[in-house]
Short mmCIF file of C-alpha atoms in Angstrom, two decimals:
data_model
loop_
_atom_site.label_atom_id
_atom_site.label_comp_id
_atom_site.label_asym_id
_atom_site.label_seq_id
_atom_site.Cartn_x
_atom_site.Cartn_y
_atom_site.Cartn_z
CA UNK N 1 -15.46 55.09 -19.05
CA UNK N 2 -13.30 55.41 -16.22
CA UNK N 3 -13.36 58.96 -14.15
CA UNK N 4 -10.48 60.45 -11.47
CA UNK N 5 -11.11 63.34 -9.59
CA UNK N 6 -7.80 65.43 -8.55
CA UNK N 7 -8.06 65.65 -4.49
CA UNK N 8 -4.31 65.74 -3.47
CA UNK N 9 -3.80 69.45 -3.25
CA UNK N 10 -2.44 71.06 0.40
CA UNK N 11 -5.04 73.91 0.04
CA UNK N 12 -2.72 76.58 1.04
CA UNK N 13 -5.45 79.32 0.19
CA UNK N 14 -8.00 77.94 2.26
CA UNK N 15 -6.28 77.78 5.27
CA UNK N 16 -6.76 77.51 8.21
CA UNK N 17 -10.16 75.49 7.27
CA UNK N 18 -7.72 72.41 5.01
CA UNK N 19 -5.26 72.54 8.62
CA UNK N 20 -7.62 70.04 9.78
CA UNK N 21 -9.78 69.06 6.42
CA UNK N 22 -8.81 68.06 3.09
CA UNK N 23 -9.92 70.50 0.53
CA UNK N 24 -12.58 68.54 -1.16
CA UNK N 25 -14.47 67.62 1.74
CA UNK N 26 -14.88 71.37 2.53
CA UNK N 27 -18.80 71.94 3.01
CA UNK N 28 -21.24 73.98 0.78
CA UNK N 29 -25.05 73.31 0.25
CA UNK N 30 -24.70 70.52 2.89
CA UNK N 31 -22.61 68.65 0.75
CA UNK N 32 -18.84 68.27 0.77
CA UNK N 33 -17.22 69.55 -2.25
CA UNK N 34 -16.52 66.14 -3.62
CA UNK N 35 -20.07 64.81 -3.48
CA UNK N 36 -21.66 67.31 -5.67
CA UNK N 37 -19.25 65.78 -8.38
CA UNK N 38 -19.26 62.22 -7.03
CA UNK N 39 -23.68 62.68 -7.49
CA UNK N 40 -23.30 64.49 -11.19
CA UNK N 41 -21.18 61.01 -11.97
CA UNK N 42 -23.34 59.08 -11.05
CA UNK N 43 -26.07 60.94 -12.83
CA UNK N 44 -24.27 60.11 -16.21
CA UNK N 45 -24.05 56.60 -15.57
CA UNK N 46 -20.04 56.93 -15.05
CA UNK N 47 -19.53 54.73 -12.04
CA UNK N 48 -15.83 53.76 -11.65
CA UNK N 49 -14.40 56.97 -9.82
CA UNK N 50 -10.68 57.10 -8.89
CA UNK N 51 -9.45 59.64 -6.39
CA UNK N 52 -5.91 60.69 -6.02
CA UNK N 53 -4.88 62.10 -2.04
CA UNK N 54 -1.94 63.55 -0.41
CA UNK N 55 -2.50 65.91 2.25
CA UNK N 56 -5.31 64.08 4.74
CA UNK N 57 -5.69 61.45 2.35
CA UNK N 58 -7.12 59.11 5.28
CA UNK N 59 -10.06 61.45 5.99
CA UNK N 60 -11.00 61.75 2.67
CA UNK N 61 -10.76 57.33 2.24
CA UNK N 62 -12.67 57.23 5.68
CA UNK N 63 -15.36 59.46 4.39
CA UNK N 64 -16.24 58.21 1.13
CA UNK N 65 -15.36 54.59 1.71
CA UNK N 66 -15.80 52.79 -1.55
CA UNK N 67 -17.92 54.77 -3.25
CA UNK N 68 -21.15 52.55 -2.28
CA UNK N 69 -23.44 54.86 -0.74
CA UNK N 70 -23.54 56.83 -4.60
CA UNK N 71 -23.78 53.47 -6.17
CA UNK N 72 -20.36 54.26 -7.08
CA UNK N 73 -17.02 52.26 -7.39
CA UNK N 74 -14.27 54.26 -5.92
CA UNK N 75 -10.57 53.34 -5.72
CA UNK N 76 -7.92 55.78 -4.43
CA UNK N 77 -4.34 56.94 -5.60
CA UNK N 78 -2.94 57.86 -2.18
CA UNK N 79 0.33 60.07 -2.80
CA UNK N 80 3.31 60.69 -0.25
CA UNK N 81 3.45 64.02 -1.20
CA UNK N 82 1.46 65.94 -3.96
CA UNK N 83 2.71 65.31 -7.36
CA UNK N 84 0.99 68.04 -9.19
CA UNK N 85 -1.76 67.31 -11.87
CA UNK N 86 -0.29 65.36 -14.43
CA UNK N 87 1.86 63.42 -12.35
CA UNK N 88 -0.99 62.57 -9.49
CA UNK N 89 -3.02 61.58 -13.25
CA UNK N 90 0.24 59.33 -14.43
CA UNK N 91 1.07 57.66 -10.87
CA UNK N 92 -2.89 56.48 -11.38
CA UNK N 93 -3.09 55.29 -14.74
CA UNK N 94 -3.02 52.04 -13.53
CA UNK N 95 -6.12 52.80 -12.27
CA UNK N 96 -8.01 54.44 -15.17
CA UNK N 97 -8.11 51.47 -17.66
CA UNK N 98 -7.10 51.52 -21.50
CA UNK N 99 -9.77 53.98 -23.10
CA UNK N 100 -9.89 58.27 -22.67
CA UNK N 101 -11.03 58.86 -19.17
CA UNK N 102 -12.55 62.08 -17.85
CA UNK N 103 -10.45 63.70 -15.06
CA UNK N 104 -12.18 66.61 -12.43
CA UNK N 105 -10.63 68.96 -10.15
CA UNK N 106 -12.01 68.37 -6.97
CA UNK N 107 -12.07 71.90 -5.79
CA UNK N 108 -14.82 73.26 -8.36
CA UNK N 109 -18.44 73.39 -8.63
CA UNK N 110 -20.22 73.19 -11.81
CA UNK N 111 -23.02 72.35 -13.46
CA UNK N 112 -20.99 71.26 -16.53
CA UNK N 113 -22.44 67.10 -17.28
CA UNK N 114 -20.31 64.44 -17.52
CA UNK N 115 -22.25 62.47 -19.87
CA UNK N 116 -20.56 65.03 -22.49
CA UNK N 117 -17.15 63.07 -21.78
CA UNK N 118 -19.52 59.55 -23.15
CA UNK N 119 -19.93 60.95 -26.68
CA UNK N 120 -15.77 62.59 -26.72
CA UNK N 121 -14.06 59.76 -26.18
CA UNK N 122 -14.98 57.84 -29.79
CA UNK N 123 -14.63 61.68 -31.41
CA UNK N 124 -11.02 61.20 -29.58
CA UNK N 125 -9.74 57.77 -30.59
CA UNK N 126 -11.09 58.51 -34.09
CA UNK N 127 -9.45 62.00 -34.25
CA UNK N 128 -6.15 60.36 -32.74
CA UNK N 129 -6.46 62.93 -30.04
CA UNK N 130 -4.43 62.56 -26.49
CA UNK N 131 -7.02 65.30 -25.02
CA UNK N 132 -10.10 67.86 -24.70
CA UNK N 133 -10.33 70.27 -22.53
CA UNK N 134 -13.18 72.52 -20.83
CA UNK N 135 -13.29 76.02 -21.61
CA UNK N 136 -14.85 78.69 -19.66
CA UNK N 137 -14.91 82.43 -19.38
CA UNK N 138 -11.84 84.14 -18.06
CA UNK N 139 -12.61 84.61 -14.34
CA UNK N 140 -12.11 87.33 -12.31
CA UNK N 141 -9.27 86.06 -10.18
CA UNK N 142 -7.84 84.44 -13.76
CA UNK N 143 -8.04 87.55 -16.42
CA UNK N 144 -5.48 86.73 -18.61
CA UNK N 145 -6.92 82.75 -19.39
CA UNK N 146 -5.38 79.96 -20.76
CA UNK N 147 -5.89 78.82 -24.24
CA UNK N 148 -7.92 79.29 -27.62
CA UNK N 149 -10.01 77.71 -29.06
CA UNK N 150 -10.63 77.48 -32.96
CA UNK N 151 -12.60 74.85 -34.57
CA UNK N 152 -13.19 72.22 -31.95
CA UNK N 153 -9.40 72.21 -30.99
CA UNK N 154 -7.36 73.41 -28.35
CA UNK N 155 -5.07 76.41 -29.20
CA UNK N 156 -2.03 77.32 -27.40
CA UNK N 157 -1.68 81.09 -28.73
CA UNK N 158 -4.32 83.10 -30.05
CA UNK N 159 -6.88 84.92 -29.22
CA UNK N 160 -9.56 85.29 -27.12
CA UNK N 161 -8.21 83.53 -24.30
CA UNK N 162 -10.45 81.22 -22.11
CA UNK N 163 -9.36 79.41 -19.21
CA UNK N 164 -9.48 75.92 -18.36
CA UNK N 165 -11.88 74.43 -16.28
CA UNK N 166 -9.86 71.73 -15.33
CA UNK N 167 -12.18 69.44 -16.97
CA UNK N 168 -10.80 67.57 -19.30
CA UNK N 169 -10.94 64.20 -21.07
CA UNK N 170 -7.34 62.23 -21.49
CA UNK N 171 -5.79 59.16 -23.61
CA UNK N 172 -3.09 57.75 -21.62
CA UNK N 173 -0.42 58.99 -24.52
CA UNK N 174 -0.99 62.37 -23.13
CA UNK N 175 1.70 60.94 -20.24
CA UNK N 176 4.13 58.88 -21.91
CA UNK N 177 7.46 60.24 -20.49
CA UNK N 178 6.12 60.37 -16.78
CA UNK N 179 7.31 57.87 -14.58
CA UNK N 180 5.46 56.98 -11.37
CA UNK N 181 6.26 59.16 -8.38
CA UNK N 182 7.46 61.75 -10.92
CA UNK N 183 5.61 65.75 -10.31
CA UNK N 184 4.52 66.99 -13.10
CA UNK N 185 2.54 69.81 -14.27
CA UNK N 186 -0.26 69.14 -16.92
CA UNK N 187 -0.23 72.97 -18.54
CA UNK N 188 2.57 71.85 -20.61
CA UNK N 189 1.55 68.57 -21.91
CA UNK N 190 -1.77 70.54 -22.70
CA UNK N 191 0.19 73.08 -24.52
CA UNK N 192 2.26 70.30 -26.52
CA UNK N 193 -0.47 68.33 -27.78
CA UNK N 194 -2.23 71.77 -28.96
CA UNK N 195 0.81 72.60 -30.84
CA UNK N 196 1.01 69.44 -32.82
CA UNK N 197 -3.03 69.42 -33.56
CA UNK N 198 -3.89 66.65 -30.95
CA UNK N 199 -5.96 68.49 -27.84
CA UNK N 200 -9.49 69.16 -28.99
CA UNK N 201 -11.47 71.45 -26.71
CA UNK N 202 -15.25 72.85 -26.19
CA UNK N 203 -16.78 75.75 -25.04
CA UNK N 204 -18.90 75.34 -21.26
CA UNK N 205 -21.00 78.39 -20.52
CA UNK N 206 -22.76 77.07 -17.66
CA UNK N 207 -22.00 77.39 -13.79
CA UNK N 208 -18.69 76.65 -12.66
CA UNK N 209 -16.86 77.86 -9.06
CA UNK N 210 -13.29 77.38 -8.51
CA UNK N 211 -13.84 77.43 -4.96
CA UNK N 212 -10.30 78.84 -3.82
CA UNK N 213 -10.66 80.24 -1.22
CA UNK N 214 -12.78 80.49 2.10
CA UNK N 215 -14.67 83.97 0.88
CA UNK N 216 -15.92 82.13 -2.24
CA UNK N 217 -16.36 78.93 -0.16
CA UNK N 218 -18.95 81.11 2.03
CA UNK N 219 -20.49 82.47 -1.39
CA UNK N 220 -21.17 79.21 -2.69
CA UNK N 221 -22.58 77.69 0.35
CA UNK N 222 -24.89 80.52 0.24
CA UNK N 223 -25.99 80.49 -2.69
CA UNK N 224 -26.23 76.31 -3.03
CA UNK N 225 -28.67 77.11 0.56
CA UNK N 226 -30.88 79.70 -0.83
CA UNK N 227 -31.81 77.31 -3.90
CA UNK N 228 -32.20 74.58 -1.73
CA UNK N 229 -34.81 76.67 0.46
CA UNK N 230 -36.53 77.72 -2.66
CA UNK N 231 -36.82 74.34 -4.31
CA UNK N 232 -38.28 72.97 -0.60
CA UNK N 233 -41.19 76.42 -0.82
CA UNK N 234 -41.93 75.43 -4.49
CA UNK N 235 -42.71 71.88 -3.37
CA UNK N 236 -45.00 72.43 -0.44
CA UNK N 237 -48.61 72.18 -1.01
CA UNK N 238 -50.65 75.50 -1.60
CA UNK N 239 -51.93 76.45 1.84
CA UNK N 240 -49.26 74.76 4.03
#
């Protein structure tokens, strides 16, 4: 399985820290955004990554090279300007191979595994599926949600709404229609192929951070830091 994560956004919220930084390479924990997901990858044995840029695309090429420092394979999807999510996916799908592949935003944190996108894609192609999407809890900045979810599938209306994670797992069917170069939003799509039965989608409880903006940036670089100290007190030998 093939994995892309979404790095092409300006970052207008974060400003002025993206003026001079793309998004994902933002720091928290000592890490840049990116890396935490580029490590959990890796972690699940997923090791072709493809990474779509627009807005200082070159830094972000320049900094992660090709992926070999993570035992990693990375190949990029650089794009003039930002073609929104489900066109930056279709201008790549060159790049992602025949089978599902699992797609990432690059601006969140979570503790969600990848390795879960390993067992959906044979559920997919079996279920003729073009999709599955994450599911969390409505966040504060994001009350209202997104979809349903009844039964293992994806559910346009209904109720209770969760909101997507932006994880999600996609056959490229899911973009027939979008030519190269094209923007594109992926809501719809999503909404489409819930309508007609083909978007599965799972409940994630676990930690996730949509890390929009520089407050919860700062929040998340604390918090990543205080763990860090504790796990480095918890490994020192008694009396030292």
């Amino acid at each position: 399985m093939r994995a892309m994560i979404l790095a092409a956004g300006r970052g207008e919220r974060m400003r002025p820290l993206t003026d001079t930084c793309p998004k994902p390479l933002l720091r928290a924990g000592g890490r840049p955004l990116i890396e935490w997901q580029l490590l959990a990858l890796r972690r699940a044995g997923i090791v072709d990554v493809v990474i779509n840029h627009a807005h200082l695309g070159t830094m972000l090429e320049q900094a992660l090279g090709d992926g070999g420092q993570w035992n990693l394979r990375i190949r990029y999807s650089p794009e003039g300007e930002a073609l929104e999510t489900a066109g930056g996916i279709a201008n790549a799908l060159p790049l992602l191979g025949d089978g599902p592949f699992l797609v990432m935003a690059g601006d969140v944190f979570t503790d969600f595994d990848p390795a879960r996108a390993l067992t959906i894609a044979p559920q997919m192609r079996a279920a003729g599926l073009t999709a599955w999407c994450v599911l969390i809890d409505n966040p504060p900045h994001h009350p209202a949600g997104d979809f349903a979810l009844r039964d293992g599938r994806l559910q346009a209306d209904g109720a209770p709404r969760l909101t997507f994670s932006g994880i999600g797992v996609y056959g490229a069917a899911l973009f027939d229609g979008i030519a190269p170069g094209t923007k594109a939003p992926l809501a719809p799509l999503l909404r489409d192929a819930a309508q007609r039965g083909r978007a599965g989608a799972e409940y994630f409880g676990g930690r996730w951070t949509d890390v929009g903006t520089p407050q919860r940036l700062a929040e998340l670089d604390a918090q990543l830091t205080q763990q860090a100290q504790q796990a480095q007190r918890r490994q020192r030998p008694a009396g030292a």
